[in-house]
């Protein structure tokens, strides 16, 4: 879908780009984060942005808000992006029904 949308100049928005907080203990994201001195959440956002996908994380604390803005400055290496690309894409961490989206 990313490839198709890129070809047709369609921007994608990642709802729940932190899987509603469920990615913060991911070992791969945590390991890469340690290299950059940041948490897994910020690595998830940096990877999302590296794909030219808009990320709209929710954060209820100032600390998380600031961390998420800082993610804009993280430059992942090609190897790091490839390592995240290789994670199991069949594993769905959040699966909100469409009725939830209808409520806006
Ligand atoms: N219109 C719709 O139907 C629809 C559907 C889905 C999502 N959305 C919107 O999309 C946005 C996404 O929110 P979401 O809750 O679904 O998922 P999300 O952004 O993937 O996850 C939010 C969770 O991640 C935590 N978090 C945020 N920044 C963090 C950080 N730097 N480090 C560690 N944890 C962090 C938050 O904790 P804290 O709150 O404690 O900071 C919260 O528990 C929201 O604005 C939501 O309203 C809209």
JSON list of C-alpha atoms and ligand atoms in Angstrom, two decimals:
[
{"chain": "A", "resi": 1, "resn": "UNK", "atom": "CA", "xyz": [0.00, 0.00, 0.00]},
{"chain": "A", "resi": 2, "resn": "UNK", "atom": "CA", "xyz": [2.88, 2.35, 0.82]},
{"chain": "A", "resi": 3, "resn": "UNK", "atom": "CA", "xyz": [4.39, 1.73, -2.57]},
{"chain": "A", "resi": 4, "resn": "UNK", "atom": "CA", "xyz": [1.05, 2.33, -4.35]},
{"chain": "A", "resi": 5, "resn": "UNK", "atom": "CA", "xyz": [0.29, 5.49, -2.38]},
{"chain": "A", "resi": 6, "resn": "UNK", "atom": "CA", "xyz": [3.80, 6.84, -2.93]},
{"chain": "A", "resi": 7, "resn": "UNK", "atom": "CA", "xyz": [3.44, 6.34, -6.66]},
{"chain": "A", "resi": 8, "resn": "UNK", "atom": "CA", "xyz": [0.13, 8.25, -6.66]},
{"chain": "A", "resi": 9, "resn": "UNK", "atom": "CA", "xyz": [1.27, 10.99, -4.25]},
{"chain": "A", "resi": 10, "resn": "UNK", "atom": "CA", "xyz": [-1.17, 9.93, -1.54]},
{"chain": "A", "resi": 11, "resn": "UNK", "atom": "CA", "xyz": [-0.08, 10.56, 2.04]},
{"chain": "A", "resi": 12, "resn": "UNK", "atom": "CA", "xyz": [-0.88, 7.95, 4.68]},
{"chain": "A", "resi": 13, "resn": "UNK", "atom": "CA", "xyz": [-1.56, 8.77, 8.34]},
{"chain": "A", "resi": 14, "resn": "UNK", "atom": "CA", "xyz": [-0.56, 6.26, 11.01]},
{"chain": "A", "resi": 15, "resn": "UNK", "atom": "CA", "xyz": [-3.29, 6.17, 13.64]},
{"chain": "A", "resi": 16, "resn": "UNK", "atom": "CA", "xyz": [-2.00, 4.64, 16.88]},
{"chain": "A", "resi": 17, "resn": "UNK", "atom": "CA", "xyz": [1.65, 4.82, 15.74]},
{"chain": "A", "resi": 18, "resn": "UNK", "atom": "CA", "xyz": [2.74, 3.54, 19.17]},
{"chain": "A", "resi": 19, "resn": "UNK", "atom": "CA", "xyz": [0.20, 0.70, 19.12]},
{"chain": "A", "resi": 20, "resn": "UNK", "atom": "CA", "xyz": [-1.49, 2.48, 22.01]},
{"chain": "A", "resi": 21, "resn": "UNK", "atom": "CA", "xyz": [1.69, 2.15, 24.05]},
{"chain": "A", "resi": 22, "resn": "UNK", "atom": "CA", "xyz": [2.20, -1.55, 23.36]},
{"chain": "A", "resi": 23, "resn": "UNK", "atom": "CA", "xyz": [5.45, -1.08, 21.43]},
{"chain": "A", "resi": 24, "resn": "UNK", "atom": "CA", "xyz": [7.35, 0.57, 24.26]},
{"chain": "A", "resi": 25, "resn": "UNK", "atom": "CA", "xyz": [8.88, -2.73, 25.41]},
{"chain": "A", "resi": 26, "resn": "UNK", "atom": "CA", "xyz": [9.69, -4.03, 21.93]},
{"chain": "A", "resi": 27, "resn": "UNK", "atom": "CA", "xyz": [13.25, -5.45, 22.13]},
{"chain": "A", "resi": 28, "resn": "UNK", "atom": "CA", "xyz": [14.32, -4.34, 18.63]},
{"chain": "A", "resi": 29, "resn": "UNK", "atom": "CA", "xyz": [13.03, -0.78, 19.06]},
{"chain": "A", "resi": 30, "resn": "UNK", "atom": "CA", "xyz": [14.49, -0.62, 22.57]},
{"chain": "A", "resi": 31, "resn": "UNK", "atom": "CA", "xyz": [17.92, -1.79, 21.36]},
{"chain": "A", "resi": 32, "resn": "UNK", "atom": "CA", "xyz": [17.99, 0.75, 18.52]},
{"chain": "A", "resi": 33, "resn": "UNK", "atom": "CA", "xyz": [16.75, 3.42, 20.94]},
{"chain": "A", "resi": 34, "resn": "UNK", "atom": "CA", "xyz": [19.64, 2.75, 23.31]},
{"chain": "A", "resi": 35, "resn": "UNK", "atom": "CA", "xyz": [22.02, 3.53, 20.47]},
{"chain": "A", "resi": 36, "resn": "UNK", "atom": "CA", "xyz": [20.32, 6.92, 19.95]},
{"chain": "A", "resi": 37, "resn": "UNK", "atom": "CA", "xyz": [19.74, 7.61, 23.65]},
{"chain": "A", "resi": 38, "resn": "UNK", "atom": "CA", "xyz": [15.94, 7.54, 23.25]},
{"chain": "A", "resi": 39, "resn": "UNK", "atom": "CA", "xyz": [13.04, 5.19, 23.97]},
{"chain": "A", "resi": 40, "resn": "UNK", "atom": "CA", "xyz": [11.28, 2.67, 21.77]},
{"chain": "A", "resi": 41, "resn": "UNK", "atom": "CA", "xyz": [8.36, 5.07, 21.22]},
{"chain": "A", "resi": 42, "resn": "UNK", "atom": "CA", "xyz": [10.61, 7.64, 19.61]},
{"chain": "A", "resi": 43, "resn": "UNK", "atom": "CA", "xyz": [12.20, 5.01, 17.38]},
{"chain": "A", "resi": 44, "resn": "UNK", "atom": "CA", "xyz": [8.75, 3.89, 16.28]},
{"chain": "A", "resi": 45, "resn": "UNK", "atom": "CA", "xyz": [7.90, 7.48, 15.31]},
{"chain": "A", "resi": 46, "resn": "UNK", "atom": "CA", "xyz": [11.25, 8.03, 13.56]},
{"chain": "A", "resi": 47, "resn": "UNK", "atom": "CA", "xyz": [10.72, 4.85, 11.54]},
{"chain": "A", "resi": 48, "resn": "UNK", "atom": "CA", "xyz": [7.16, 5.86, 10.64]},
{"chain": "A", "resi": 49, "resn": "UNK", "atom": "CA", "xyz": [8.36, 9.28, 9.46]},
{"chain": "A", "resi": 50, "resn": "UNK", "atom": "CA", "xyz": [11.21, 7.64, 7.51]},
{"chain": "A", "resi": 51, "resn": "UNK", "atom": "CA", "xyz": [8.50, 5.99, 5.40]},
{"chain": "A", "resi": 52, "resn": "UNK", "atom": "CA", "xyz": [6.93, 9.39, 4.62]},
{"chain": "A", "resi": 53, "resn": "UNK", "atom": "CA", "xyz": [3.95, 8.42, 6.76]},
{"chain": "A", "resi": 54, "resn": "UNK", "atom": "CA", "xyz": [2.32, 11.00, 9.03]},
{"chain": "A", "resi": 55, "resn": "UNK", "atom": "CA", "xyz": [2.32, 9.94, 12.69]},
{"chain": "A", "resi": 56, "resn": "UNK", "atom": "CA", "xyz": [-0.30, 11.22, 15.13]},
{"chain": "A", "resi": 57, "resn": "UNK", "atom": "CA", "xyz": [0.76, 9.84, 18.52]},
{"chain": "A", "resi": 58, "resn": "UNK", "atom": "CA", "xyz": [-1.39, 10.54, 21.56]},
{"chain": "A", "resi": 59, "resn": "UNK", "atom": "CA", "xyz": [0.42, 11.63, 24.71]},
{"chain": "A", "resi": 60, "resn": "UNK", "atom": "CA", "xyz": [-1.12, 12.83, 27.95]},
{"chain": "A", "resi": 61, "resn": "UNK", "atom": "CA", "xyz": [2.08, 13.92, 29.68]},
{"chain": "A", "resi": 62, "resn": "UNK", "atom": "CA", "xyz": [4.34, 16.84, 28.83]},
{"chain": "A", "resi": 63, "resn": "UNK", "atom": "CA", "xyz": [7.32, 14.46, 29.01]},
{"chain": "A", "resi": 64, "resn": "UNK", "atom": "CA", "xyz": [5.89, 12.18, 26.33]},
{"chain": "A", "resi": 65, "resn": "UNK", "atom": "CA", "xyz": [4.84, 15.13, 24.17]},
{"chain": "A", "resi": 66, "resn": "UNK", "atom": "CA", "xyz": [8.38, 16.52, 24.27]},
{"chain": "A", "resi": 67, "resn": "UNK", "atom": "CA", "xyz": [9.91, 13.11, 23.57]},
{"chain": "A", "resi": 68, "resn": "UNK", "atom": "CA", "xyz": [7.66, 12.67, 20.58]},
{"chain": "A", "resi": 69, "resn": "UNK", "atom": "CA", "xyz": [8.62, 16.04, 19.12]},
{"chain": "A", "resi": 70, "resn": "UNK", "atom": "CA", "xyz": [12.28, 15.12, 19.63]},
{"chain": "A", "resi": 71, "resn": "UNK", "atom": "CA", "xyz": [11.71, 12.03, 17.48]},
{"chain": "A", "resi": 72, "resn": "UNK", "atom": "CA", "xyz": [11.64, 14.38, 14.47]},
{"chain": "A", "resi": 73, "resn": "UNK", "atom": "CA", "xyz": [15.39, 14.84, 14.93]},
{"chain": "A", "resi": 74, "resn": "UNK", "atom": "CA", "xyz": [16.32, 11.15, 14.96]},
{"chain": "A", "resi": 75, "resn": "UNK", "atom": "CA", "xyz": [18.05, 9.89, 11.84]},
{"chain": "A", "resi": 76, "resn": "UNK", "atom": "CA", "xyz": [17.89, 6.12, 11.59]},
{"chain": "A", "resi": 77, "resn": "UNK", "atom": "CA", "xyz": [20.54, 4.37, 9.54]},
{"chain": "A", "resi": 78, "resn": "UNK", "atom": "CA", "xyz": [19.54, 2.24, 6.56]},
{"chain": "A", "resi": 79, "resn": "UNK", "atom": "CA", "xyz": [20.45, -0.86, 8.58]},
{"chain": "A", "resi": 80, "resn": "UNK", "atom": "CA", "xyz": [18.22, 0.22, 11.46]},
{"chain": "A", "resi": 81, "resn": "UNK", "atom": "CA", "xyz": [15.30, 0.90, 9.13]},
{"chain": "A", "resi": 82, "resn": "UNK", "atom": "CA", "xyz": [15.85, -2.51, 7.52]},
{"chain": "A", "resi": 83, "resn": "UNK", "atom": "CA", "xyz": [15.90, -4.19, 10.95]},
{"chain": "A", "resi": 84, "resn": "UNK", "atom": "CA", "xyz": [12.55, -2.64, 11.83]},
{"chain": "A", "resi": 85, "resn": "UNK", "atom": "CA", "xyz": [11.18, -3.43, 8.36]},
{"chain": "A", "resi": 86, "resn": "UNK", "atom": "CA", "xyz": [12.02, -7.09, 9.03]},
{"chain": "A", "resi": 87, "resn": "UNK", "atom": "CA", "xyz": [9.83, -7.29, 12.16]},
{"chain": "A", "resi": 88, "resn": "UNK", "atom": "CA", "xyz": [6.83, -9.62, 11.95]},
{"chain": "A", "resi": 89, "resn": "UNK", "atom": "CA", "xyz": [4.17, -7.67, 10.02]},
{"chain": "A", "resi": 90, "resn": "UNK", "atom": "CA", "xyz": [1.52, -10.33, 10.60]},
{"chain": "A", "resi": 91, "resn": "UNK", "atom": "CA", "xyz": [1.48, -9.50, 14.31]},
{"chain": "A", "resi": 92, "resn": "UNK", "atom": "CA", "xyz": [-1.31, -6.99, 14.93]},
{"chain": "A", "resi": 93, "resn": "UNK", "atom": "CA", "xyz": [-0.98, -5.24, 18.28]},
{"chain": "A", "resi": 94, "resn": "UNK", "atom": "CA", "xyz": [-4.12, -3.12, 18.14]},
{"chain": "A", "resi": 95, "resn": "UNK", "atom": "CA", "xyz": [-7.20, -3.80, 16.12]},
{"chain": "A", "resi": 96, "resn": "UNK", "atom": "CA", "xyz": [-9.89, -1.18, 16.67]},
{"chain": "A", "resi": 97, "resn": "UNK", "atom": "CA", "xyz": [-13.13, -1.89, 14.90]},
{"chain": "A", "resi": 98, "resn": "UNK", "atom": "CA", "xyz": [-14.39, 0.53, 12.29]},
{"chain": "A", "resi": 99, "resn": "UNK", "atom": "CA", "xyz": [-17.26, 1.50, 14.58]},
{"chain": "A", "resi": 100, "resn": "UNK", "atom": "CA", "xyz": [-14.66, 3.14, 16.84]},
{"chain": "A", "resi": 101, "resn": "UNK", "atom": "CA", "xyz": [-13.44, 5.24, 13.89]},
{"chain": "A", "resi": 102, "resn": "UNK", "atom": "CA", "xyz": [-17.05, 6.22, 13.11]},
{"chain": "A", "resi": 103, "resn": "UNK", "atom": "CA", "xyz": [-17.33, 7.83, 16.53]},
{"chain": "A", "resi": 104, "resn": "UNK", "atom": "CA", "xyz": [-14.47, 10.16, 15.45]},
{"chain": "B", "resi": 1, "resn": "LIG", "atom": "N1", "xyz": [-10.60, 9.19, 14.83]},
{"chain": "B", "resi": 1, "resn": "LIG", "atom": "C1", "xyz": [-10.42, 7.97, 15.22]},
{"chain": "B", "resi": 1, "resn": "LIG", "atom": "O1", "xyz": [-11.29, 7.17, 15.10]},
{"chain": "B", "resi": 1, "resn": "LIG", "atom": "C2", "xyz": [-9.09, 7.57, 15.79]},
{"chain": "B", "resi": 1, "resn": "LIG", "atom": "C3", "xyz": [-8.74, 6.23, 15.88]},
{"chain": "B", "resi": 1, "resn": "LIG", "atom": "C4", "xyz": [-7.48, 5.90, 16.39]},
{"chain": "B", "resi": 1, "resn": "LIG", "atom": "C5", "xyz": [-6.65, 6.93, 16.84]},
{"chain": "B", "resi": 1, "resn": "LIG", "atom": "N2", "xyz": [-7.06, 8.22, 16.75]},
{"chain": "B", "resi": 1, "resn": "LIG", "atom": "C6", "xyz": [-6.21, 9.30, 17.22]},
{"chain": "B", "resi": 1, "resn": "LIG", "atom": "O2", "xyz": [-4.89, 9.01, 16.91]},
{"chain": "B", "resi": 1, "resn": "LIG", "atom": "C7", "xyz": [-4.05, 9.35, 18.00]},
{"chain": "B", "resi": 1, "resn": "LIG", "atom": "C8", "xyz": [-3.34, 8.09, 18.43]},
{"chain": "B", "resi": 1, "resn": "LIG", "atom": "O3", "xyz": [-3.65, 7.67, 19.75]},
{"chain": "B", "resi": 1, "resn": "LIG", "atom": "P1", "xyz": [-3.79, 6.19, 20.28]},
{"chain": "B", "resi": 1, "resn": "LIG", "atom": "O4", "xyz": [-4.07, 6.29, 21.73]},
{"chain": "B", "resi": 1, "resn": "LIG", "atom": "O5", "xyz": [-4.72, 5.43, 19.45]},
{"chain": "B", "resi": 1, "resn": "LIG", "atom": "O6", "xyz": [-2.39, 5.48, 20.07]},
{"chain": "B", "resi": 1, "resn": "LIG", "atom": "P2", "xyz": [-0.83, 5.77, 20.19]},
{"chain": "B", "resi": 1, "resn": "LIG", "atom": "O7", "xyz": [-0.48, 7.17, 19.88]},
{"chain": "B", "resi": 1, "resn": "LIG", "atom": "O8", "xyz": [-0.25, 4.67, 19.40]},
{"chain": "B", "resi": 1, "resn": "LIG", "atom": "O9", "xyz": [-0.48, 5.43, 21.74]},
{"chain": "B", "resi": 1, "resn": "LIG", "atom": "C9", "xyz": [-0.76, 6.28, 22.79]},
{"chain": "B", "resi": 1, "resn": "LIG", "atom": "C10", "xyz": [-0.11, 5.65, 24.04]},
{"chain": "B", "resi": 1, "resn": "LIG", "atom": "O10", "xyz": [1.31, 5.76, 23.93]},
{"chain": "B", "resi": 1, "resn": "LIG", "atom": "C11", "xyz": [1.83, 6.40, 25.09]},
{"chain": "B", "resi": 1, "resn": "LIG", "atom": "N3", "xyz": [2.96, 7.26, 24.71]},
{"chain": "B", "resi": 1, "resn": "LIG", "atom": "C12", "xyz": [2.92, 8.40, 23.98]},
{"chain": "B", "resi": 1, "resn": "LIG", "atom": "N4", "xyz": [4.14, 8.91, 23.82]},
{"chain": "B", "resi": 1, "resn": "LIG", "atom": "C13", "xyz": [4.99, 8.09, 24.49]},
{"chain": "B", "resi": 1, "resn": "LIG", "atom": "C14", "xyz": [6.39, 8.10, 24.71]},
{"chain": "B", "resi": 1, "resn": "LIG", "atom": "N5", "xyz": [7.18, 9.06, 24.21]},
{"chain": "B", "resi": 1, "resn": "LIG", "atom": "N6", "xyz": [6.94, 7.09, 25.44]},
{"chain": "B", "resi": 1, "resn": "LIG", "atom": "C15", "xyz": [6.17, 6.11, 25.94]},
{"chain": "B", "resi": 1, "resn": "LIG", "atom": "N7", "xyz": [4.84, 6.05, 25.76]},
{"chain": "B", "resi": 1, "resn": "LIG", "atom": "C16", "xyz": [4.24, 7.03, 25.04]},
{"chain": "B", "resi": 1, "resn": "LIG", "atom": "C17", "xyz": [0.68, 7.19, 25.65]},
{"chain": "B", "resi": 1, "resn": "LIG", "atom": "O11", "xyz": [0.86, 7.34, 27.02]},
{"chain": "B", "resi": 1, "resn": "LIG", "atom": "P3", "xyz": [0.46, 8.71, 27.78]},
{"chain": "B", "resi": 1, "resn": "LIG", "atom": "O12", "xyz": [-0.95, 9.04, 27.34]},
{"chain": "B", "resi": 1, "resn": "LIG", "atom": "O13", "xyz": [0.62, 8.33, 29.20]},
{"chain": "B", "resi": 1, "resn": "LIG", "atom": "O14", "xyz": [1.41, 9.78, 27.33]},
{"chain": "B", "resi": 1, "resn": "LIG", "atom": "C18", "xyz": [-0.52, 6.30, 25.32]},
{"chain": "B", "resi": 1, "resn": "LIG", "atom": "O15", "xyz": [-0.65, 5.27, 26.28]},
{"chain": "B", "resi": 1, "resn": "LIG", "atom": "C19", "xyz": [-4.94, 9.97, 19.05]},
{"chain": "B", "resi": 1, "resn": "LIG", "atom": "O16", "xyz": [-4.88, 11.36, 18.88]},
{"chain": "B", "resi": 1, "resn": "LIG", "atom": "C20", "xyz": [-6.30, 9.39, 18.72]},
{"chain": "B", "resi": 1, "resn": "LIG", "atom": "O17", "xyz": [-7.37, 10.22, 19.11]},
{"chain": "B", "resi": 1, "resn": "LIG", "atom": "C21", "xyz": [-8.26, 8.55, 16.24]}
]
